[in-house]
Amino acid sequence: MKEKFDVTGMTCSACSSRVEKCVAKLEGVQSVSVNLLTNSMQVDFDDSRLSPGGIAKAVEKAGYGASVHEEKAGSDRKAEKAEAGENPVEAQLKNMKFRLWLSFGFLIPLMYVSMGHMAGMPLPPFLAGLENAVGFALTQFLLCLPIVYVNRVYYIKGFKTLFHMAPNMDSLIAIGSTAALVYGIFAIYRMGYGLGSGNMELVEQYHMDLYFESAAMILALITLGKYLETRSKGRTSEAITKLMDLAPKTAVVQRESGPVEIPVEEVVVGDTVLVKPGQSIPVDGVILEGNTSVDEAAITGESIPVQKSEKDAVIGATINKTGFISIRASKVGDDTTFSQIIRLVEEASSSKAPIAKIADKIAGVFVPVVMGIALLTAIVWLVSGATFEFALSSAICVLVISCPCALGLATPVAIMVGTGKGAENGILIKSGEALETAHSIQSVVMDKTGTITQGKPVVTDILLLSGDKDKLLQAAAGLEAKSEHPLAEAIMEYASREGIAVPAVTEFQSLPGMGVEGKVEGNLYYAGNLRLMREKAINTQKCEAQLSKLADEGKTPLLFADSKKAVGIIGVADVVKPTSKEAIRRFTEMGIEVVMLTGDNKRTAQAIQKQLGIQKVIAEVLPQDKEREIARLQEEGKTVAMIGDGVNDAPALARADVGMAIGAGTDVAIESADVVLMKNDLLDAVTAVRLSKAVIRNIKQNLFWAFFYNSLGIPLAAGVFYHWLGWKLNPMFGAAAMSLSSVFVVSNALRLKLFKSSSKTWESAGQPAEEEAEIIENEKERKVMKKTIKIEGMMCQHCRGAVDKALNAMEGVTAQVSLEDKAAYVEISGDVSDDMLKQAVTEAGYEVAGISE
């Protein structure tokens, strides 16, 4: 059976890894997955051999708390999610910041007292000289204690994992700093004995042979590394909470006394639910009465609303766009499609195993080896006739020099620089784990709408069958101005951009499932599909091949006819982004399989596949199918990335090893993803993978040098050269080796700042010959500058058309005006200043709020 547990007390990936290992060892456990961010654990076990209580006890024995997760319903569940939204990472970051400030606050005076005199800095009289040796040592010990106390977590975790035979970085820190502290305390007693017995040689021997500053520096620098690591993780995902916020909270249900508004949790199967235009559909059901178009982007990701009539199924959380409908509830509560999406996001998030840190893997081997060397050093010196003090000193020196701060800094510093470089290029990497995983991606799964394509239908083709283009556009604009058809806005925008005045339309009539008709300047026109033309006895034989060709290209053809004949076809499509083909080509060159998943129809999907050279396409899929396809690829042993933008992509984004959300997508997709591509450019996904490879390569270099520097000191610390050359490790050498390795690691990580994004290399190299021919033709001989003009005062399509006409009338300016964004997106190829753009908009009667590049 499968059981979900809530786990408390976990603060880092080592904790979650420890919990996972302890539970995995239990008899009867088939699989276990611990999620640090949600503080949860999913266990698949044989309930005849093991009980949930036994699993909880194993977790508690490992030093953490565990209890069976209790599902809540309705408002209770929402409240629980709201409480879960309190960010544990922020609390951890605040605590680590306090530890960091306090550690360095005491480390600075400690370093002055212990090492300052070596650089010629004066010591206070009461600490100077051999007669004050004990006071000198005690002062260092007292300055070291607050640093040790505030960072005690390393000792607790380090020794706990060591006793369980699973040493990690914390074990290395705990052993090294403890060894330094123990030896320092031992030295204080020896100096006290020397002062009491008048043996000043003994005092002089230990006076400068203290390691308190080494113990403090180890803790302070490791805390700095952990702080940077925690910062790179970012905020805990709130995807599930945001998903729940999208779902309707109430429903209007038809009762005997009339319509009644009730909480959506109280709707039962069979209820008649009333939905007005513009409202969200509260439950899954079947339309009993009414015709409408429904925006299903939240579920299918398809940008074009779907026409619905009686007996058609509708899905909860989709939006009723135009007509009033009544539906019979068929699925309510946790059974609705939207609730299933929420459940999938929860399960996929919980099934993500944390990525083991490379440093911990090294430490797992390095710690026992170093302990063995230290023990061997002590035995060899004792056997060879050295004093117990000399043997103990050499053994402890091995432990101290073998605790490299650079090993703890190697991963977080490189990740911090890498995530910062990503942010510079509009790539928000939400965790160090995502940055680590992306370098090993073998398959990239992409959504179509809004990811590969623009996500907004535009006019792509104007095919004249008779008459002229302006007359066709006038008739189309007139009819579509009153139409509720989902593609009407695309035609209106195109007509406005062409400067076509919208004529008055009389006797307008909507023909559900076929199109519209109306009189434009006294002439009757029809706009719609083949079914409408056949209904009106319009001969379409000559244009049916063109209609099929447009459909094969993934476009939606709209037929226009007067009372006697067809006059033209307008093709509308969701066009491919200019950089999508190049991004897919680069993924293929990197040996990464590209898969397109879409809720769109197969014909459109195959047209996109042919156009872009995508290896594999799966069409007409629901959200759970997308998530299932990701899981199938993972079962084949592949590391999978998912790129999407809609709520429907959230389960797949959460399930994937690395989820990448397009920045213009929904909040839920962004929160479910590990990486957010703010510029809505697929080339940035390529950049993210390349950046990950560069960071991992840098981390491996850092780990090698961190290991190498400190390993060089081990023979010296062990006294290998003592007999021949008289060399023995002293604190100055230890501090220098530690500092040098740390400086080298940080300097090497900073080289990542030279990394260049794929978009920039594509632009600088010039777009390939097979790319968009129009873009090459336009930009071959001139440099194009893109700007965004924020405009105030636009209220309707006529306003938008006026601004569009004013800007496009300027020489060297190509503009697209968005009424929704209250902005104009312009491309300037000539000598056009911001003042000239502002003047053109102002003369059109509107106000410019700002111009940005």
Coordinates of C-alpha atoms in Angstrom, one line a residue, residues 280-576:
S280 CA -15.8 30.2 -14.4
I281 CA -17.6 26.9 -14.8
P282 CA -17.6 25.4 -11.2
V283 CA -17.9 21.7 -11.9
D284 CA -17.5 19.1 -14.7
G285 CA -20.8 18.6 -16.5
V286 CA -22.9 18.4 -19.6
I287 CA -24.7 21.4 -21.2
L288 CA -28.5 21.1 -20.8
E289 CA -29.4 24.4 -22.5
G290 CA -27.6 27.2 -24.4
N291 CA -24.7 27.8 -26.8
T292 CA -21.4 29.4 -26.0
S293 CA -17.6 29.3 -26.5
V294 CA -15.5 28.1 -23.6
D295 CA -11.9 29.1 -22.9
E296 CA -10.3 25.8 -22.0
A297 CA -6.7 27.1 -21.8
A298 CA -6.5 26.2 -18.1
I299 CA -7.1 22.5 -18.9
T300 CA -5.9 21.9 -22.5
G301 CA -3.6 24.8 -23.0
E302 CA -5.3 25.6 -26.3
S303 CA -5.5 29.4 -26.8
I304 CA -8.6 29.4 -29.1
P305 CA -11.9 29.0 -27.2
V306 CA -14.1 26.0 -28.2
Q307 CA -17.7 26.3 -29.4
K308 CA -20.1 24.4 -27.1
S309 CA -23.8 23.5 -27.5
E310 CA -26.4 21.2 -25.9
K311 CA -25.1 17.8 -24.8
D312 CA -21.4 18.9 -25.0
A313 CA -19.2 18.3 -22.0
V314 CA -17.7 21.2 -20.1
I315 CA -14.9 21.1 -17.5
G316 CA -14.7 22.8 -14.2
A317 CA -12.4 26.0 -13.9
T318 CA -12.7 26.7 -17.6
I319 CA -14.3 30.1 -18.6
N320 CA -17.7 30.6 -20.2
K321 CA -17.0 33.3 -22.8
T322 CA -20.2 34.3 -24.5
G323 CA -23.5 32.7 -23.9
F324 CA -25.7 31.8 -20.9
I325 CA -25.7 28.0 -20.2
S326 CA -27.1 25.6 -17.8
I327 CA -25.3 22.3 -17.1
R328 CA -25.9 19.1 -15.2
A329 CA -23.1 18.4 -12.8
S330 CA -21.4 15.0 -13.6
K331 CA -18.3 15.3 -11.4
V332 CA -17.9 17.4 -8.3
G333 CA -15.3 17.9 -5.5
D334 CA -12.2 15.8 -5.7
D335 CA -13.5 14.0 -8.9
T336 CA -13.4 17.0 -11.2
T337 CA -10.6 17.3 -13.8
F338 CA -9.2 20.3 -12.0
S339 CA -9.0 18.6 -8.7
Q340 CA -7.2 15.7 -10.4
I341 CA -4.6 18.3 -11.7
I342 CA -4.1 19.5 -8.1
R343 CA -3.6 15.9 -7.0
L344 CA -1.1 15.2 -9.7
V345 CA 0.9 18.3 -8.8
E346 CA 1.0 17.1 -5.2
E347 CA 2.0 13.6 -6.1
A348 CA 4.6 14.6 -8.7
S349 CA 6.2 17.1 -6.3
S350 CA 6.3 14.5 -3.5
S351 CA 7.9 11.9 -5.8
K352 CA 11.0 14.1 -6.5
A353 CA 14.0 12.7 -4.7
P354 CA 16.5 15.3 -3.6
I355 CA 19.8 15.4 -5.5
A356 CA 22.7 14.2 -3.5
K357 CA 25.5 16.8 -3.2
I358 CA 28.7 16.0 -4.9
A359 CA 30.6 17.3 -1.9
D360 CA 28.7 14.9 0.4
K361 CA 29.7 12.0 -2.0
I362 CA 33.3 13.0 -1.7
A363 CA 33.0 13.4 2.0
G364 CA 31.5 9.9 2.3
V365 CA 34.8 8.5 1.1
F366 CA 37.1 11.3 2.3
V367 CA 36.1 11.3 5.9
P368 CA 36.8 7.6 6.8
V369 CA 40.0 7.8 4.8
V370 CA 41.2 10.9 6.7
M371 CA 40.2 9.4 10.0
G372 CA 42.2 6.2 9.1
I373 CA 45.2 8.3 8.1
A374 CA 45.0 10.3 11.4
L375 CA 44.8 7.1 13.4
L376 CA 47.7 5.5 11.4
T377 CA 49.8 8.7 12.0
A378 CA 49.4 8.5 15.8
I379 CA 50.2 4.7 15.8
V380 CA 53.3 5.1 13.6
W381 CA 54.7 7.9 15.7
L382 CA 54.1 6.1 19.0
V383 CA 55.7 2.9 17.6
S384 CA 58.7 4.8 16.3
G385 CA 59.4 6.2 19.8
A386 CA 57.9 9.7 19.6
T387 CA 56.2 11.2 22.7
F388 CA 52.5 10.8 23.1
E389 CA 52.1 14.6 22.7
F390 CA 53.9 14.6 19.4
A391 CA 51.9 11.7 18.1
L392 CA 48.6 13.3 19.2
S393 CA 49.6 16.6 17.8
S394 CA 50.4 15.1 14.4
A395 CA 47.1 13.1 14.3
I396 CA 45.0 16.2 15.1
C397 CA 46.9 18.2 12.5
V398 CA 45.9 15.7 9.9
L399 CA 42.2 16.1 10.9
V400 CA 42.5 19.9 10.9
I401 CA 44.2 20.3 7.5
S402 CA 41.8 17.7 6.0
C403 CA 38.7 19.8 6.8
P404 CA 38.8 22.1 3.7
C405 CA 36.4 25.1 3.8
A406 CA 36.8 25.2 0.1
L407 CA 35.1 21.8 -0.2
G408 CA 32.0 23.3 1.4
L409 CA 32.2 26.5 -0.7
A410 CA 32.8 24.6 -4.0
T411 CA 29.2 23.8 -4.8
P412 CA 27.2 26.8 -3.4
V413 CA 29.5 29.5 -4.8
A414 CA 29.4 28.1 -8.3
I415 CA 25.6 27.6 -8.1
M416 CA 25.2 31.2 -6.8
V417 CA 27.2 32.6 -9.7
G418 CA 25.4 30.3 -12.1
T419 CA 21.9 31.3 -10.9
G420 CA 23.0 35.0 -11.0
K421 CA 24.2 34.6 -14.6
G422 CA 20.9 33.0 -15.5
A423 CA 19.0 35.9 -14.0
E424 CA 21.0 38.3 -16.1
N425 CA 19.8 36.5 -19.2
G426 CA 16.2 36.3 -18.1
I427 CA 16.4 32.8 -16.8
L428 CA 15.2 32.4 -13.2
I429 CA 16.6 29.2 -11.7
K430 CA 14.7 28.5 -8.5
S431 CA 17.1 26.0 -6.9
G432 CA 20.6 24.7 -7.0
E433 CA 19.2 21.2 -7.5
A434 CA 17.6 22.3 -10.8
L435 CA 20.8 23.8 -12.0
E436 CA 22.6 20.5 -11.1
T437 CA 20.1 18.3 -12.8
A438 CA 19.7 20.2 -16.1
H439 CA 23.2 19.2 -17.3
S440 CA 22.2 15.6 -17.6
I441 CA 18.9 16.1 -19.5
Q442 CA 18.3 13.5 -22.2
S443 CA 14.7 14.3 -23.3
V444 CA 13.0 17.7 -23.6
V445 CA 9.2 17.6 -23.7
M446 CA 7.5 20.8 -24.9
D447 CA 4.0 22.2 -24.9
K448 CA 2.9 23.7 -28.2
T449 CA 0.6 26.7 -27.5
G450 CA 2.5 29.6 -26.0
T451 CA 5.7 27.7 -25.8
I452 CA 6.7 26.7 -29.3
T453 CA 4.0 29.1 -30.8
Q454 CA 3.0 32.7 -29.9
G455 CA -0.1 31.5 -28.1
K456 CA -2.3 34.1 -29.8
P457 CA -4.0 33.6 -33.2
V458 CA -3.1 36.0 -36.0
V459 CA -4.0 36.3 -39.7
T460 CA -1.5 34.5 -41.8
D461 CA -3.1 34.3 -45.2
I462 CA -5.5 36.4 -47.4
L463 CA -6.6 34.4 -50.4
L464 CA -8.8 36.4 -52.9
L465 CA -11.3 34.4 -54.9
S466 CA -13.0 37.5 -56.5
G467 CA -13.0 41.3 -56.0
D468 CA -10.2 43.2 -54.2
K469 CA -8.4 42.8 -50.9
D470 CA -9.7 46.0 -49.2
K471 CA -13.3 45.0 -50.0
L472 CA -12.8 41.5 -48.5
L473 CA -11.3 43.0 -45.4
Q474 CA -14.1 45.6 -45.0
A475 CA -16.7 42.8 -45.2
A476 CA -14.7 40.6 -42.8
A477 CA -14.1 43.4 -40.3
G478 CA -17.8 44.4 -40.4
L479 CA -19.0 40.9 -39.7
E480 CA -16.4 40.0 -37.2
A481 CA -16.9 43.2 -35.2
K482 CA -20.3 41.8 -34.1
S483 CA -19.2 38.2 -34.1
E484 CA -18.6 36.1 -31.0
H485 CA -16.3 33.8 -33.0
P486 CA -13.0 33.1 -31.1
L487 CA -10.9 34.2 -34.2
A488 CA -12.8 37.5 -34.7
E489 CA -10.2 39.5 -32.7
A490 CA -7.3 38.3 -35.0
I491 CA -9.2 39.5 -38.1
M492 CA -10.1 42.8 -36.4
E493 CA -6.5 43.4 -35.4
Y494 CA -5.3 42.7 -39.0
A495 CA -7.9 45.0 -40.5
S496 CA -7.0 47.8 -38.1
R497 CA -3.3 47.4 -38.9
E498 CA -4.2 47.6 -42.7
G499 CA -6.1 50.9 -42.0
I500 CA -9.5 49.4 -42.9
A501 CA -12.4 51.3 -41.6
V502 CA -15.1 49.1 -40.0
P503 CA -18.3 49.5 -41.9
A504 CA -21.8 49.4 -40.3
V505 CA -23.5 46.0 -40.5
T506 CA -27.3 45.5 -40.6
E507 CA -29.4 42.4 -40.3
F508 CA -26.6 40.6 -38.5
Q509 CA -27.3 37.0 -37.5
S510 CA -25.1 34.4 -35.7
L511 CA -25.5 30.9 -37.1
P512 CA -24.2 28.5 -34.3
G513 CA -21.8 25.9 -35.5
M514 CA -21.5 27.5 -39.0
G515 CA -20.7 31.2 -38.8
V516 CA -22.4 34.6 -39.3
E517 CA -24.2 36.6 -41.9
G518 CA -25.1 40.3 -42.3
K519 CA -25.4 43.2 -44.7
V520 CA -22.4 45.4 -45.3
E521 CA -23.2 48.6 -47.2
G522 CA -26.5 46.9 -48.3
N523 CA -24.8 43.8 -49.7
L524 CA -25.4 40.4 -48.0
Y525 CA -22.2 38.6 -46.8
Y526 CA -21.6 35.2 -45.2
A527 CA -18.5 34.3 -43.0
G528 CA -17.9 30.8 -41.7
N529 CA -17.1 27.2 -42.6
L530 CA -17.9 24.9 -45.6
R531 CA -21.1 23.8 -43.9
L532 CA -22.4 27.4 -44.0
M533 CA -21.5 27.8 -47.6
R534 CA -23.3 24.6 -48.6
E535 CA -26.3 25.6 -46.5
K536 CA -26.5 28.9 -48.5
A537 CA -25.8 27.2 -51.9
I538 CA -22.5 28.9 -52.4
N539 CA -20.2 27.0 -54.8
T540 CA -16.8 26.2 -53.1
Q541 CA -15.4 23.5 -55.4
K542 CA -12.6 25.9 -56.7
C543 CA -11.4 26.7 -53.2
E544 CA -11.6 23.4 -51.4
A545 CA -8.0 22.4 -52.3
Q546 CA -6.8 25.8 -50.8
L547 CA -8.9 25.1 -47.7
S548 CA -7.3 21.7 -47.2
K549 CA -3.8 23.1 -47.8
L550 CA -4.3 25.7 -45.1
A551 CA -5.6 23.1 -42.7
D552 CA -2.6 20.8 -43.5
E553 CA -0.4 23.8 -42.5
G554 CA -2.1 23.9 -39.1
K555 CA -4.2 27.0 -39.9
T556 CA -7.9 27.7 -39.5
P557 CA -9.5 28.8 -42.8
L558 CA -12.5 31.2 -42.7
L559 CA -14.6 31.4 -45.8
F560 CA -16.2 34.7 -46.9
A561 CA -18.9 35.0 -49.6
D562 CA -21.5 37.4 -50.9
S563 CA -25.0 36.3 -51.8
K564 CA -23.8 34.6 -55.0
K565 CA -20.2 33.4 -54.7
A566 CA -17.2 32.9 -52.5
V567 CA -15.0 36.1 -52.4
G568 CA -12.1 35.0 -50.2
I569 CA -10.4 33.0 -47.6
I570 CA -8.7 34.3 -44.5
G571 CA -6.3 31.9 -42.8
V572 CA -5.7 32.3 -39.0
A573 CA -3.2 30.4 -37.0
D574 CA -1.2 30.4 -33.8
V575 CA 2.2 31.1 -35.4
V576 CA 5.6 29.6 -34.4

